Coordinates of C-alpha atoms in Angstrom, one line a residue:
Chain A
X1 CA -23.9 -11.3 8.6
X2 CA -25.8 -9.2 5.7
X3 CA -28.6 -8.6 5.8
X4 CA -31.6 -7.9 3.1
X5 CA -32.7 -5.0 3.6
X6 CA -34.4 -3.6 0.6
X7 CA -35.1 0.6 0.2
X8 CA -38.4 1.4 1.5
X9 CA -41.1 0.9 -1.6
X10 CA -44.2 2.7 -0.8
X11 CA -46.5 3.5 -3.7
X12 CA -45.6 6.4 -6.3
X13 CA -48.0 8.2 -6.9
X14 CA -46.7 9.8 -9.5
X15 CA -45.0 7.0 -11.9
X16 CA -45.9 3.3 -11.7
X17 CA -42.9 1.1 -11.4
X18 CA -44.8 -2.3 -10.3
X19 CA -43.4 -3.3 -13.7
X20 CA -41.3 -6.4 -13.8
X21 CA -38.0 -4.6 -14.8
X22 CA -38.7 -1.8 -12.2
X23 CA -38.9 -4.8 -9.8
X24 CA -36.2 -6.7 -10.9
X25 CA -34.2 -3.7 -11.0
X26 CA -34.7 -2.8 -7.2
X27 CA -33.7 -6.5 -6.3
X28 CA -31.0 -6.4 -8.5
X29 CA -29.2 -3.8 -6.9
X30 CA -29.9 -4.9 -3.1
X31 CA -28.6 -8.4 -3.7
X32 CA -25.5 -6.9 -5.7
X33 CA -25.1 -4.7 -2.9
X34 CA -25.2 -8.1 -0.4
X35 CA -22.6 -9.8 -2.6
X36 CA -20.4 -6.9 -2.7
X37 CA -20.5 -6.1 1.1
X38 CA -19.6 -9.7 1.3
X39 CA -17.0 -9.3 -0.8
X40 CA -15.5 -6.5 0.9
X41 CA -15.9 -8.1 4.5
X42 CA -14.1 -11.2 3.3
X43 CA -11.2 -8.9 2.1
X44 CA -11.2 -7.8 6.0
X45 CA -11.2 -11.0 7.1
X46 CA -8.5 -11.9 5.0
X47 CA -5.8 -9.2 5.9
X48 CA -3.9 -10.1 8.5
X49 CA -3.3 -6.9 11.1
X50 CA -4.2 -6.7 15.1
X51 CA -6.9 -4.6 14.2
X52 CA -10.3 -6.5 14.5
X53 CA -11.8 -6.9 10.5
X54 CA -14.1 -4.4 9.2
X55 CA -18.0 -4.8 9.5
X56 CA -20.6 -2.5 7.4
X57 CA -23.4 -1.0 9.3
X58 CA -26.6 -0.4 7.5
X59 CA -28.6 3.2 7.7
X60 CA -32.0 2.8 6.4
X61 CA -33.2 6.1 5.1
X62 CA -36.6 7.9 4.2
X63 CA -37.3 10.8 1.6
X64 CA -39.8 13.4 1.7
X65 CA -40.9 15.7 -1.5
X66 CA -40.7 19.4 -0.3
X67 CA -44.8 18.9 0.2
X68 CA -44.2 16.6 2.9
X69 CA -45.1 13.5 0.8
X70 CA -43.1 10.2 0.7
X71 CA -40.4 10.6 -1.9
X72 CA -39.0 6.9 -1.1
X73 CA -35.9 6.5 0.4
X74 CA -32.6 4.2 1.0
X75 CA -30.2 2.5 2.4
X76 CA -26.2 3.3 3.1
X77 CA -23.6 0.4 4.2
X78 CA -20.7 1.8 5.5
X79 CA -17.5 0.0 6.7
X80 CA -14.8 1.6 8.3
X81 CA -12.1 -1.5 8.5
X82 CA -7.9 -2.3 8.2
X83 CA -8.3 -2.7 4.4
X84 CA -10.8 -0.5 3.9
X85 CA -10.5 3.3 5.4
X86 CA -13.8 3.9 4.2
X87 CA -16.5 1.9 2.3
X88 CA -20.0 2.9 2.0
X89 CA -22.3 0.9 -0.8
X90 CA -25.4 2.8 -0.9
X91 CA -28.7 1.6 -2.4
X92 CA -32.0 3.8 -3.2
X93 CA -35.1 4.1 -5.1
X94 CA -36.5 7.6 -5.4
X95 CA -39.7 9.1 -6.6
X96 CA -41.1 12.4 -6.9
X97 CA -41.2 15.8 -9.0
X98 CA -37.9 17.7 -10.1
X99 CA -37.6 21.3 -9.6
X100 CA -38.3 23.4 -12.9
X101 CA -35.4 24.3 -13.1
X102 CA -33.5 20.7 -12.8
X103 CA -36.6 19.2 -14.9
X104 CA -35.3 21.3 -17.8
X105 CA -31.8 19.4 -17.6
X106 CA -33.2 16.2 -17.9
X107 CA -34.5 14.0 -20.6
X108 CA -38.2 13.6 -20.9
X109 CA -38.4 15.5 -17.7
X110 CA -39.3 19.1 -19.7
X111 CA -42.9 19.2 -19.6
X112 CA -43.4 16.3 -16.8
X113 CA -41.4 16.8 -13.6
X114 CA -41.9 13.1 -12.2
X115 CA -39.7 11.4 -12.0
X116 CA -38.4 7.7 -10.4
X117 CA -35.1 6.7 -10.0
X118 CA -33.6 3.3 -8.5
X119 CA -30.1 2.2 -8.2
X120 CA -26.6 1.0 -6.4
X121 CA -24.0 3.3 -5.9
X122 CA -20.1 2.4 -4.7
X123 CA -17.0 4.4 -3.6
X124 CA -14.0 2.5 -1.9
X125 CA -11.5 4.7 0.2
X126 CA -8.5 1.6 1.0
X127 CA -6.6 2.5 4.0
X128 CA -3.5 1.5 1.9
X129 CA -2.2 3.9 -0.7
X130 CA -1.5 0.5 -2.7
X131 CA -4.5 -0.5 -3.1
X132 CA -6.8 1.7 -5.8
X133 CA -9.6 3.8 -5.0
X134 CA -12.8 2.6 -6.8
X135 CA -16.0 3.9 -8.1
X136 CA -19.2 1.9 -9.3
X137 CA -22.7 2.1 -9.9
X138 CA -25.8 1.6 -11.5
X139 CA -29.0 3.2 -12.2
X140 CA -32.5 3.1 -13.7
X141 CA -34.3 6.3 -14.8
X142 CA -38.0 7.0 -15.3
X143 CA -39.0 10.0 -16.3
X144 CA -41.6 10.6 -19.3
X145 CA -38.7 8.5 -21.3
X146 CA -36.7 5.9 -19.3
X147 CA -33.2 4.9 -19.5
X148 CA -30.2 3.0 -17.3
X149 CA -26.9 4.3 -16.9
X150 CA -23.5 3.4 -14.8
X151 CA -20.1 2.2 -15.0
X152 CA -16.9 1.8 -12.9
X153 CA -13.8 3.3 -12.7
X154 CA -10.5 2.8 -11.0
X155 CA -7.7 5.3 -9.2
X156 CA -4.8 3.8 -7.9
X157 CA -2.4 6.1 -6.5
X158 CA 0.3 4.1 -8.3
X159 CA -1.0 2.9 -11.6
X160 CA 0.1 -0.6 -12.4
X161 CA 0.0 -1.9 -16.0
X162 CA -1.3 -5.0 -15.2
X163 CA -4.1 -3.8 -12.8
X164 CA -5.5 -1.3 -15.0
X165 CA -5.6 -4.1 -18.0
X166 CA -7.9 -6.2 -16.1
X167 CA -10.1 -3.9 -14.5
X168 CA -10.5 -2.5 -17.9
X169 CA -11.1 -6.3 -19.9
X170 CA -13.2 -7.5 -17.2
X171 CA -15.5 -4.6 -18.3
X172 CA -14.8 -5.1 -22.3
X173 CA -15.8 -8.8 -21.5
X174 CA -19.0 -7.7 -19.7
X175 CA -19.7 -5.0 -22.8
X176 CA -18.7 -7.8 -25.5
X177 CA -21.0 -10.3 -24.7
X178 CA -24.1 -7.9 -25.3
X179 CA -22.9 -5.1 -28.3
X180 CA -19.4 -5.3 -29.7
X181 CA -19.9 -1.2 -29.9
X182 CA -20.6 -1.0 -25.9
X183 CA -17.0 -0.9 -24.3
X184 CA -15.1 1.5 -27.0
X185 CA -17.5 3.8 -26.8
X186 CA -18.3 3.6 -22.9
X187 CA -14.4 3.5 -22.6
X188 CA -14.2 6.8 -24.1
X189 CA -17.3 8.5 -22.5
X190 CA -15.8 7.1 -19.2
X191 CA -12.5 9.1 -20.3
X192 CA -14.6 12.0 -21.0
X193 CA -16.4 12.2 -18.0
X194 CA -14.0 11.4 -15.1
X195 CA -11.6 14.3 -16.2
X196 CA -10.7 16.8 -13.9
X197 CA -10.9 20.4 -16.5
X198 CA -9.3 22.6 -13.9
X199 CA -6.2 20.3 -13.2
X200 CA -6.2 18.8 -17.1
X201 CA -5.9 15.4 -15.2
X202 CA -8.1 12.1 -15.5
X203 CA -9.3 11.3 -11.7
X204 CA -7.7 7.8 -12.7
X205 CA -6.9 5.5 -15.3
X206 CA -10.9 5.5 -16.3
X207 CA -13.3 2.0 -17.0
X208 CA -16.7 2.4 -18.2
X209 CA -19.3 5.0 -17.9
X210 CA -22.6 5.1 -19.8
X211 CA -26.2 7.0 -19.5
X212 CA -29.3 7.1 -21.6
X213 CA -29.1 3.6 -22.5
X214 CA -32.4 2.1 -23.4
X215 CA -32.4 0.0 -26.8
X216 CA -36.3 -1.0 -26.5
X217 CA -35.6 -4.0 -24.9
X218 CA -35.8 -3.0 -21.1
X219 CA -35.6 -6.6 -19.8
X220 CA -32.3 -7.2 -22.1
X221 CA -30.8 -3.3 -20.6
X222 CA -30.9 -4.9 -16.8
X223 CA -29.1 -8.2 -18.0
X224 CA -26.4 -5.5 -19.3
X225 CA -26.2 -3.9 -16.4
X226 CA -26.0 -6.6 -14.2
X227 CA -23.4 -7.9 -16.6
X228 CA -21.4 -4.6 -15.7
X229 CA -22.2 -5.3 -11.9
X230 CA -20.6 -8.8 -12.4
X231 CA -17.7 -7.3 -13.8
X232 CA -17.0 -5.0 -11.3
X233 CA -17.9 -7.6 -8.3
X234 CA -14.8 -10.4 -10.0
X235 CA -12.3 -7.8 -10.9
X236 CA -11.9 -5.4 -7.9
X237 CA -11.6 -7.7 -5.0
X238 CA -8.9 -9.4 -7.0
X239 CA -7.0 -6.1 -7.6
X240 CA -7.9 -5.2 -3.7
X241 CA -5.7 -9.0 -2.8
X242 CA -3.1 -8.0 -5.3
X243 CA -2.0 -5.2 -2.6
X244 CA -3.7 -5.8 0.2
X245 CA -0.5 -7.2 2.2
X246 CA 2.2 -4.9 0.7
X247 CA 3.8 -2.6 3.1
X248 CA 3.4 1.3 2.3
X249 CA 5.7 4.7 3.3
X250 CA 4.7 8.0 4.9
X251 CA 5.8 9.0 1.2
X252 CA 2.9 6.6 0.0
X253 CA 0.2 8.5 2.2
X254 CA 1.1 11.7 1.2
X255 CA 0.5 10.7 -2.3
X256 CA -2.6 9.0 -1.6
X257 CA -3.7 12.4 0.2
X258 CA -3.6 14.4 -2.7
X259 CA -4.7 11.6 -4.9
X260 CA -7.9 11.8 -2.5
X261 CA -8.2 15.9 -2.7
X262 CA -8.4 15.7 -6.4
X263 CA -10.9 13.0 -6.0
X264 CA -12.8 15.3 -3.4
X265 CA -12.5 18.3 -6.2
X266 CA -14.1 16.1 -9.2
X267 CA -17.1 15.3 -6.7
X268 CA -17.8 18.3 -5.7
X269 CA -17.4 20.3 -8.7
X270 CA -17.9 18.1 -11.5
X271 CA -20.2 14.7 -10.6
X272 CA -23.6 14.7 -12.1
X273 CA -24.9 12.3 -9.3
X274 CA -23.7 14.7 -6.7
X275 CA -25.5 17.6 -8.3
X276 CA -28.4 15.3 -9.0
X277 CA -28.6 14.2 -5.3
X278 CA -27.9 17.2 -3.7
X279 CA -30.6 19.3 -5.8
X280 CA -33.3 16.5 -5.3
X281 CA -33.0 16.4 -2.1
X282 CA -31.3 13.1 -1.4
X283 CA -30.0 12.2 2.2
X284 CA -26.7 14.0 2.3
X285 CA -24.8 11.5 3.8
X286 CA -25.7 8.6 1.1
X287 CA -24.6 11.7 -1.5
X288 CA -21.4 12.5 -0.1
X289 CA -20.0 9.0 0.9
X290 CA -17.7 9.5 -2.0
X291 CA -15.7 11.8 0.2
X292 CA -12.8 10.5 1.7
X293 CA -11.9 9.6 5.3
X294 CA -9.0 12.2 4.8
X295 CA -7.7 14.7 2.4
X296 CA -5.1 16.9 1.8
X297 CA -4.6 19.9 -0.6
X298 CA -0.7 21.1 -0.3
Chain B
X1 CA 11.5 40.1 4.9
X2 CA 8.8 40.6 2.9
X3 CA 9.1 42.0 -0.8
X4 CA 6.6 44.1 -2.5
X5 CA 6.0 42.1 -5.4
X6 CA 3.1 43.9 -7.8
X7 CA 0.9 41.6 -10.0
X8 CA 1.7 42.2 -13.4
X9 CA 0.0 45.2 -14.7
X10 CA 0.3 45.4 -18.8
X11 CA -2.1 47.8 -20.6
X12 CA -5.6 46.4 -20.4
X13 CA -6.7 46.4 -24.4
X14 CA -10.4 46.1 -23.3
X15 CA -10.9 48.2 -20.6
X16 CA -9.0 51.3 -19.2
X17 CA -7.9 50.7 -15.7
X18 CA -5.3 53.6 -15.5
X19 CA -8.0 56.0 -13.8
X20 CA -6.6 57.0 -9.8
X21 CA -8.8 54.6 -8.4
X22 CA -8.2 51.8 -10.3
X23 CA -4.3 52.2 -9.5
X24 CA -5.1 53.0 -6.0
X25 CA -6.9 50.1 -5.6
X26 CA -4.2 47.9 -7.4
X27 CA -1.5 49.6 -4.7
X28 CA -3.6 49.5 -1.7
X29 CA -4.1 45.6 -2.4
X30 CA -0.8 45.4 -2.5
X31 CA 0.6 47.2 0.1
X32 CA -2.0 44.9 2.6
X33 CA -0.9 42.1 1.3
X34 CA 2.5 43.1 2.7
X35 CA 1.1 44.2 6.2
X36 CA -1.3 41.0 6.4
X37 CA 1.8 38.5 5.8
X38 CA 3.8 40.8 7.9
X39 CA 1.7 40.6 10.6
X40 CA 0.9 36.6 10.4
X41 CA 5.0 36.2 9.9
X42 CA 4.8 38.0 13.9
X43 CA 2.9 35.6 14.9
X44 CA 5.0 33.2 13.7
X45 CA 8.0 34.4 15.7
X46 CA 5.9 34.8 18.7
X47 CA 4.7 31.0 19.3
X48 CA 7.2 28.9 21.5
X49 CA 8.0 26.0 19.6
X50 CA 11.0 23.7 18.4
X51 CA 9.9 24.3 14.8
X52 CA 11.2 26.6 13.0
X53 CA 9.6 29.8 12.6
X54 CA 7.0 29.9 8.8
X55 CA 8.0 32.3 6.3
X56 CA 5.3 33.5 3.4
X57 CA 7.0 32.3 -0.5
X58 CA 5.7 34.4 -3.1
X59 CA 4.7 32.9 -6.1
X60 CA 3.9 35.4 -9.2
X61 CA 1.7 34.4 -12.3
X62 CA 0.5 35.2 -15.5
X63 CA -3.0 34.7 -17.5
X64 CA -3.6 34.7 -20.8
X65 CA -6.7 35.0 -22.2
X66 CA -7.8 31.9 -25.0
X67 CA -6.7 33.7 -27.8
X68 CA -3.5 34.0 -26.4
X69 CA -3.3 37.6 -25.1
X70 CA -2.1 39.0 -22.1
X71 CA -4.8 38.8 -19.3
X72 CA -3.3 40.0 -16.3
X73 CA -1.9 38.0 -13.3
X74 CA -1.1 37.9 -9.6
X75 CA 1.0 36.9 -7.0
X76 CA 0.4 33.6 -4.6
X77 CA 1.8 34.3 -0.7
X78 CA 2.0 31.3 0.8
X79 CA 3.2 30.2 4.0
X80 CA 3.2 26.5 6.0
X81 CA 4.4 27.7 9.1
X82 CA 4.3 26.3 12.9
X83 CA 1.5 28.8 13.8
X84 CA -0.2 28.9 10.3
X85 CA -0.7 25.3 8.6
X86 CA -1.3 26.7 5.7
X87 CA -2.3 30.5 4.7
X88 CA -2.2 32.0 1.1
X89 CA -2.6 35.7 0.9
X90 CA -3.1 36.2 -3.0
X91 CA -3.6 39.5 -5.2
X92 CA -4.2 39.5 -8.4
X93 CA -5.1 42.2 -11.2
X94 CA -7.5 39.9 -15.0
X95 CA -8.7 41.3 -17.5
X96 CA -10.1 40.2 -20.7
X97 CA -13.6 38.8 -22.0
X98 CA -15.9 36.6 -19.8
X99 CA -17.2 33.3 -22.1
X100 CA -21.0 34.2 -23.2
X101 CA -22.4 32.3 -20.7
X102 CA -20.6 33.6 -17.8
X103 CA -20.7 37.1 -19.5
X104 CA -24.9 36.5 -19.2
X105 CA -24.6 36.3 -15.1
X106 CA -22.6 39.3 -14.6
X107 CA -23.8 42.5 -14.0
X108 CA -22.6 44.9 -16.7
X109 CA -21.5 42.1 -19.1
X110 CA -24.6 41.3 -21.1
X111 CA -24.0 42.7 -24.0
X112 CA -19.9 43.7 -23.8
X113 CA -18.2 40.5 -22.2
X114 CA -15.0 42.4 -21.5
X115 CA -14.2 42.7 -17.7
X116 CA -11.3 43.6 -15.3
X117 CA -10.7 42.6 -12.0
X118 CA -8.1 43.1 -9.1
X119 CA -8.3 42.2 -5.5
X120 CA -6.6 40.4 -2.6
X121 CA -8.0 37.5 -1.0
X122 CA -7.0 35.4 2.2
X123 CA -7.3 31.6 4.3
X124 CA -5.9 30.9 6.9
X125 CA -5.6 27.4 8.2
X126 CA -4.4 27.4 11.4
X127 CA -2.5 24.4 12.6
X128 CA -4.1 24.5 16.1
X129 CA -8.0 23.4 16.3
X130 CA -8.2 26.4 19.4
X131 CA -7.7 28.8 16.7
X132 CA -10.1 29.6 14.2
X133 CA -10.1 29.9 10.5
X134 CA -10.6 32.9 8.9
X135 CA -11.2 34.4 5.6
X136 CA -10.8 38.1 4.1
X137 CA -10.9 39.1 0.1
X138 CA -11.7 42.5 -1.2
X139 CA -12.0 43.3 -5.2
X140 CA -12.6 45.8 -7.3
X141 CA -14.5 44.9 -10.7
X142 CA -15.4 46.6 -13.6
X143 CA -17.7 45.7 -16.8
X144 CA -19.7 48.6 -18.2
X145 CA -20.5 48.8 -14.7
X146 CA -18.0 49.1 -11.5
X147 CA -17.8 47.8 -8.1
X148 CA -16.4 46.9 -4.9
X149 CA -17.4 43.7 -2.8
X150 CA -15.4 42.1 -0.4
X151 CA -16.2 40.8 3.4
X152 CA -14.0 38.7 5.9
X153 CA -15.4 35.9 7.8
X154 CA -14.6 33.6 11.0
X155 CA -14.9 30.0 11.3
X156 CA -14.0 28.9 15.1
X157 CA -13.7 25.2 15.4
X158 CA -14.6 26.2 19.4
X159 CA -17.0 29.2 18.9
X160 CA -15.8 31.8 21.8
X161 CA -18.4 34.7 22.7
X162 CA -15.5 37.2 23.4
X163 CA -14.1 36.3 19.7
X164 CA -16.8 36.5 17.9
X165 CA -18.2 39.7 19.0
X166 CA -15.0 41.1 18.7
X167 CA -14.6 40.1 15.2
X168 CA -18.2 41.2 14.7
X169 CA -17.5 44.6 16.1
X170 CA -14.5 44.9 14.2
X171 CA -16.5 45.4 11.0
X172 CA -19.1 47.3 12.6
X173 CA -16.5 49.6 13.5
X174 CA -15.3 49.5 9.9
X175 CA -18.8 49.7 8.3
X176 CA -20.3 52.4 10.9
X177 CA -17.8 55.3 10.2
X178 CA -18.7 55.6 6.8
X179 CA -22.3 54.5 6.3
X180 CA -24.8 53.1 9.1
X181 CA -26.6 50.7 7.1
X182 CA -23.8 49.1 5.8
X183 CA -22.9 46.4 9.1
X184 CA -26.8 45.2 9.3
X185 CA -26.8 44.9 5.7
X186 CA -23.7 43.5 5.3
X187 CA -23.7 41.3 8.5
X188 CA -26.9 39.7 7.2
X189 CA -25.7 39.0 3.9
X190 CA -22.7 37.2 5.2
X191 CA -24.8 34.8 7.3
X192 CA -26.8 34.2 4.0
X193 CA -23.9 33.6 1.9
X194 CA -21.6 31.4 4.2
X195 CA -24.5 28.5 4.6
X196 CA -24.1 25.5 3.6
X197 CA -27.4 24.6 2.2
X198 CA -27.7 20.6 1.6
X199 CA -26.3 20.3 5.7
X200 CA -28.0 23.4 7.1
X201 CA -25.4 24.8 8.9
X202 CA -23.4 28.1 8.7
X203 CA -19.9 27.9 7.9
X204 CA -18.9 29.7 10.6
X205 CA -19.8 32.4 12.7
X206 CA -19.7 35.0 10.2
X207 CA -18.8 38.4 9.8
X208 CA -19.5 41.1 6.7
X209 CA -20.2 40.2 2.9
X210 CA -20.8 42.6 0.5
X211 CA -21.0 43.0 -3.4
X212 CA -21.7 45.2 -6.3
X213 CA -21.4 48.5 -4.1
X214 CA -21.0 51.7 -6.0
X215 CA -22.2 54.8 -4.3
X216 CA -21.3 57.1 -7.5
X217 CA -18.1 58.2 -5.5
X218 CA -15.3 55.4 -6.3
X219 CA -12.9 57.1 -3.6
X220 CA -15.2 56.9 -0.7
X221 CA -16.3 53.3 -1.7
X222 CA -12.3 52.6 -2.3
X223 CA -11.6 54.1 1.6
X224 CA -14.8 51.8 2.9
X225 CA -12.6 48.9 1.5
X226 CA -9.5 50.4 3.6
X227 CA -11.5 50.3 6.2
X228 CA -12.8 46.7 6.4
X229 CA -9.1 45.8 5.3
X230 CA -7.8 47.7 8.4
X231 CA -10.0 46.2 10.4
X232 CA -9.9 42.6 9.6
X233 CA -5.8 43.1 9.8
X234 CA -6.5 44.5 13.9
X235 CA -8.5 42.0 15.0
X236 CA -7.5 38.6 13.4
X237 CA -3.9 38.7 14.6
X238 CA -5.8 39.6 17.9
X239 CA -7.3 36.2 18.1
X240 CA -4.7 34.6 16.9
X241 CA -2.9 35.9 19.8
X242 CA -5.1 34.6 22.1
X243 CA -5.2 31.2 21.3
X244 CA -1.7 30.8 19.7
X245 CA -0.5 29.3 23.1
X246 CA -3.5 26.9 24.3
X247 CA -3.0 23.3 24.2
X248 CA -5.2 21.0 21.9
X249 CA -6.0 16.8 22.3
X250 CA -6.4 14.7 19.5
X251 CA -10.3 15.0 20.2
X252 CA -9.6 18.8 18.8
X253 CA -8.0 17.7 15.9
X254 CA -11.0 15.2 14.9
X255 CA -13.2 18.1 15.3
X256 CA -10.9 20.4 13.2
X257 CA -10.3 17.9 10.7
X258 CA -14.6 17.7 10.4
X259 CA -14.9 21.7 10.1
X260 CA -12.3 21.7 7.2
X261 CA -14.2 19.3 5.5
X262 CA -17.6 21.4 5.1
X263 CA -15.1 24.6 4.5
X264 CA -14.2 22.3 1.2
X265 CA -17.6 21.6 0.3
X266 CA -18.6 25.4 1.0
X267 CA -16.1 26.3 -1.7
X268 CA -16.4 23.8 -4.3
X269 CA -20.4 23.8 -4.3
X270 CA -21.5 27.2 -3.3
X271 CA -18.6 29.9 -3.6
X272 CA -18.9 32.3 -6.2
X273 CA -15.1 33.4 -6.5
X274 CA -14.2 29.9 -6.9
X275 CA -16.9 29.4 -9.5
X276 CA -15.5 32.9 -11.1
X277 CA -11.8 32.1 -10.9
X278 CA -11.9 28.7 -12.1
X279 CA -14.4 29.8 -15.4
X280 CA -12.7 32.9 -16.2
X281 CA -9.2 30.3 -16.4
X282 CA -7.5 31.8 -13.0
X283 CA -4.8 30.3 -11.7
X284 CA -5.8 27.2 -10.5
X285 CA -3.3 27.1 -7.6
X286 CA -4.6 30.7 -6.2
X287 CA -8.5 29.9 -6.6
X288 CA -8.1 26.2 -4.8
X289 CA -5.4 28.3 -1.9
X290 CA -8.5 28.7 0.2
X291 CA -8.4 24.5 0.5
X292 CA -6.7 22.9 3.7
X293 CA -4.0 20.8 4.1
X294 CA -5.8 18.0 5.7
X295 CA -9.5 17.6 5.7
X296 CA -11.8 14.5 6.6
X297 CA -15.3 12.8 6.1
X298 CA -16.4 10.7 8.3

């Protein structure tokens, strides 16, 4: 039903990542992305509506550095279901120079443009406005210096107590079991981060979010962050059940509409990896899968 | 029907705005407002339908500037009508001091941040895919230095030859009785500034853009801005008019739905007023008026 397929992995010629994290890394995040697809494709299957369950579709992608080189490449899953309005799991590895002027924004990246970058990247659109919007991913970094970052956050349009407890221990637990000062401090950035400025409003009720992480231990890093990929994998299909069967109002949507144009404004204006993917030339469509199926400002 | 509700105009402690242009300016804005939301309220009446006609709400604000002081405001028109699914028709008159690193992009404001500004900008939203989007703002700024800039473009969901070159002439119309370099110019740097880069498509099919023009007479420049105001009041009501009436399929609406969707991302990634009013602390509802009501991604 899923298939394997991995981001293209041509020779950089610029970076070497035949290292064993790089490698483990880049599998990582394909065969998270197949459990996760899975996940989401049982969560079809188990809905019950006279609409046929939701399949994803794969879209293998390549990317060329502006000098017509190969720049690596990736691949988007998209499912357009009855639980899910839009899905799309995208996973990449990417390889080249930065502008100048984007070098200077990035760590070890100021005298040495190169750099690589691998990871998974989630957003969740439910076709029900009971069932919370969600966010994940993960990444590595190479650059002269070399770090992972990622986290996952959650946006119900009605924010239920219980929901957001869970989805918040599940990544405490995750955090816990490798630093006891990972999840306050995550938490917070995660707070920090997903906050719309213009609106003073949080896009939802937040999770984890961290970047730069590299403690000198790379191989110990990627169990962390599969850790955080574990977490995200066991808690969101379990909120996703929760509400998948409850009925919902034309009042509902309408909230949910506007829940999804603030969501729409953070991306756009705010979100590093958008900015990062659209000024390195990623494929647009992998970039902007964030978006929404529908939106409405009032 | 329609009031003529000023922005507020205190006295400007930075910058001395109670020259005859400045006040001209500040009245004309006004007084097209009136005519524009006048003219769209006509169209209103004229559509055959069981809903009932739209009327424009007016919606005054103030801004304050961090410390607290009085930084000028504006008025919101806004109307969700049966013709019209959404148009704002705003005017505002800010003053105050830009932040330093705004201040450093902003001709004039290098070395004394203080700035004024007053204009009136427009989007409509038509409910009907047959009729196109459109988009109008002029302004009047003033650092050590002092301009005009403005322009009106057209985004058809179904491009038309007949509209288009009439909108086009329109301008050139506009532009050619008082300067004939302006249309080429300004024509040119329309098409350059409505494209959306990371999907390489225009936004629509353009129109005029211009900015920073001073020609060391501030009354001719101010009657240039008349003019293009004139003009884009003659001939959008004109197209309006002729698609007011057409029928539209569901197929239309997907399509409309789609063009919305890269009108958002125009303005959240690449415009420059957006980028101004939301950095300068605008009014949040006024700078994000030029959203739609309903937008998709695929």
């Amino acid at each position: 039903m899923i298939d394997s397929l991995h981001p293209p992995v041509p020779p950089a010629p610029a970076i070497d990542y035949h290292d064993p994290v790089t490698l483990a890394a880049i599998d990582w995040f394909a065969a998270l992305r197949n459990r996760l697809c899975a996940a989401f494709e049982g969560q079809e299957d188990l809905y019950d509506s006279p609409q046929p369950a939701g399949r994803f579709e794969f879209k293998p992608w390549l990317r060329t550095e502006e000098d017509g080189s190969a720049g690596g490449g990736g691949v988007i899953a998209i499912m357009r279901g009855r639980v899910f309005a839009k899905v799309g799991v995208n996973i990449s590895t990417v390889y080249g120079r930065f502008s100048p002027e984007f070098a200077a924004q990035i760590p070890g990246a100021e005298s040495d443009p190169r750099f690589f970058a691998a990871g998974i990247s989630l957003v969740a659109h439910p076709l029900s406005p009971k069932v919370p919007i969600a966010h994940f991913n993960t990444r590595l970094v190479r650059t002269s210096r070399s770090w992972f970052g990622g986290g996952g956050d959650l946006t119900p349009i009605f924010a239920l107590a219980d929901d957001t407890a869970d989805f918040h221990n599940a990544f405490k637990s995750a955090c816990d079991s490798h630093n006891p000062d990972y999840y306050p401090k995550f938490k917070k950035w995660c707070d920090d981060y997903f906050y719309i400025k213009h609106r003073q409003e949080a896009r939802g009720v937040g999770g984890i979010f961290f970047d730069y992480l590299n403690n000198g231990d790379e191989s110990r890093d990627l169990e962390f962050v599969k850790s955080v990929g574990e977490a995200f994998l066991q808690i969101y299909p379990e909120i996703i059940a929760r509400h998948r069967d409850q009925d919902w109002t034309a009042e509902d949507v309408k909230k949910q509409t506007l829940k999804r144009s603030r969501y729409v404004e953070f991306n756009l204006l705010y979100d590093r990896g958008t900015a990062f993917g659209l000024k390195t030339g990623g494929n647009v469509e992998a970039i902007l899968m964030s978006l929404p199926p529908m939106a409405g400002w009032e």
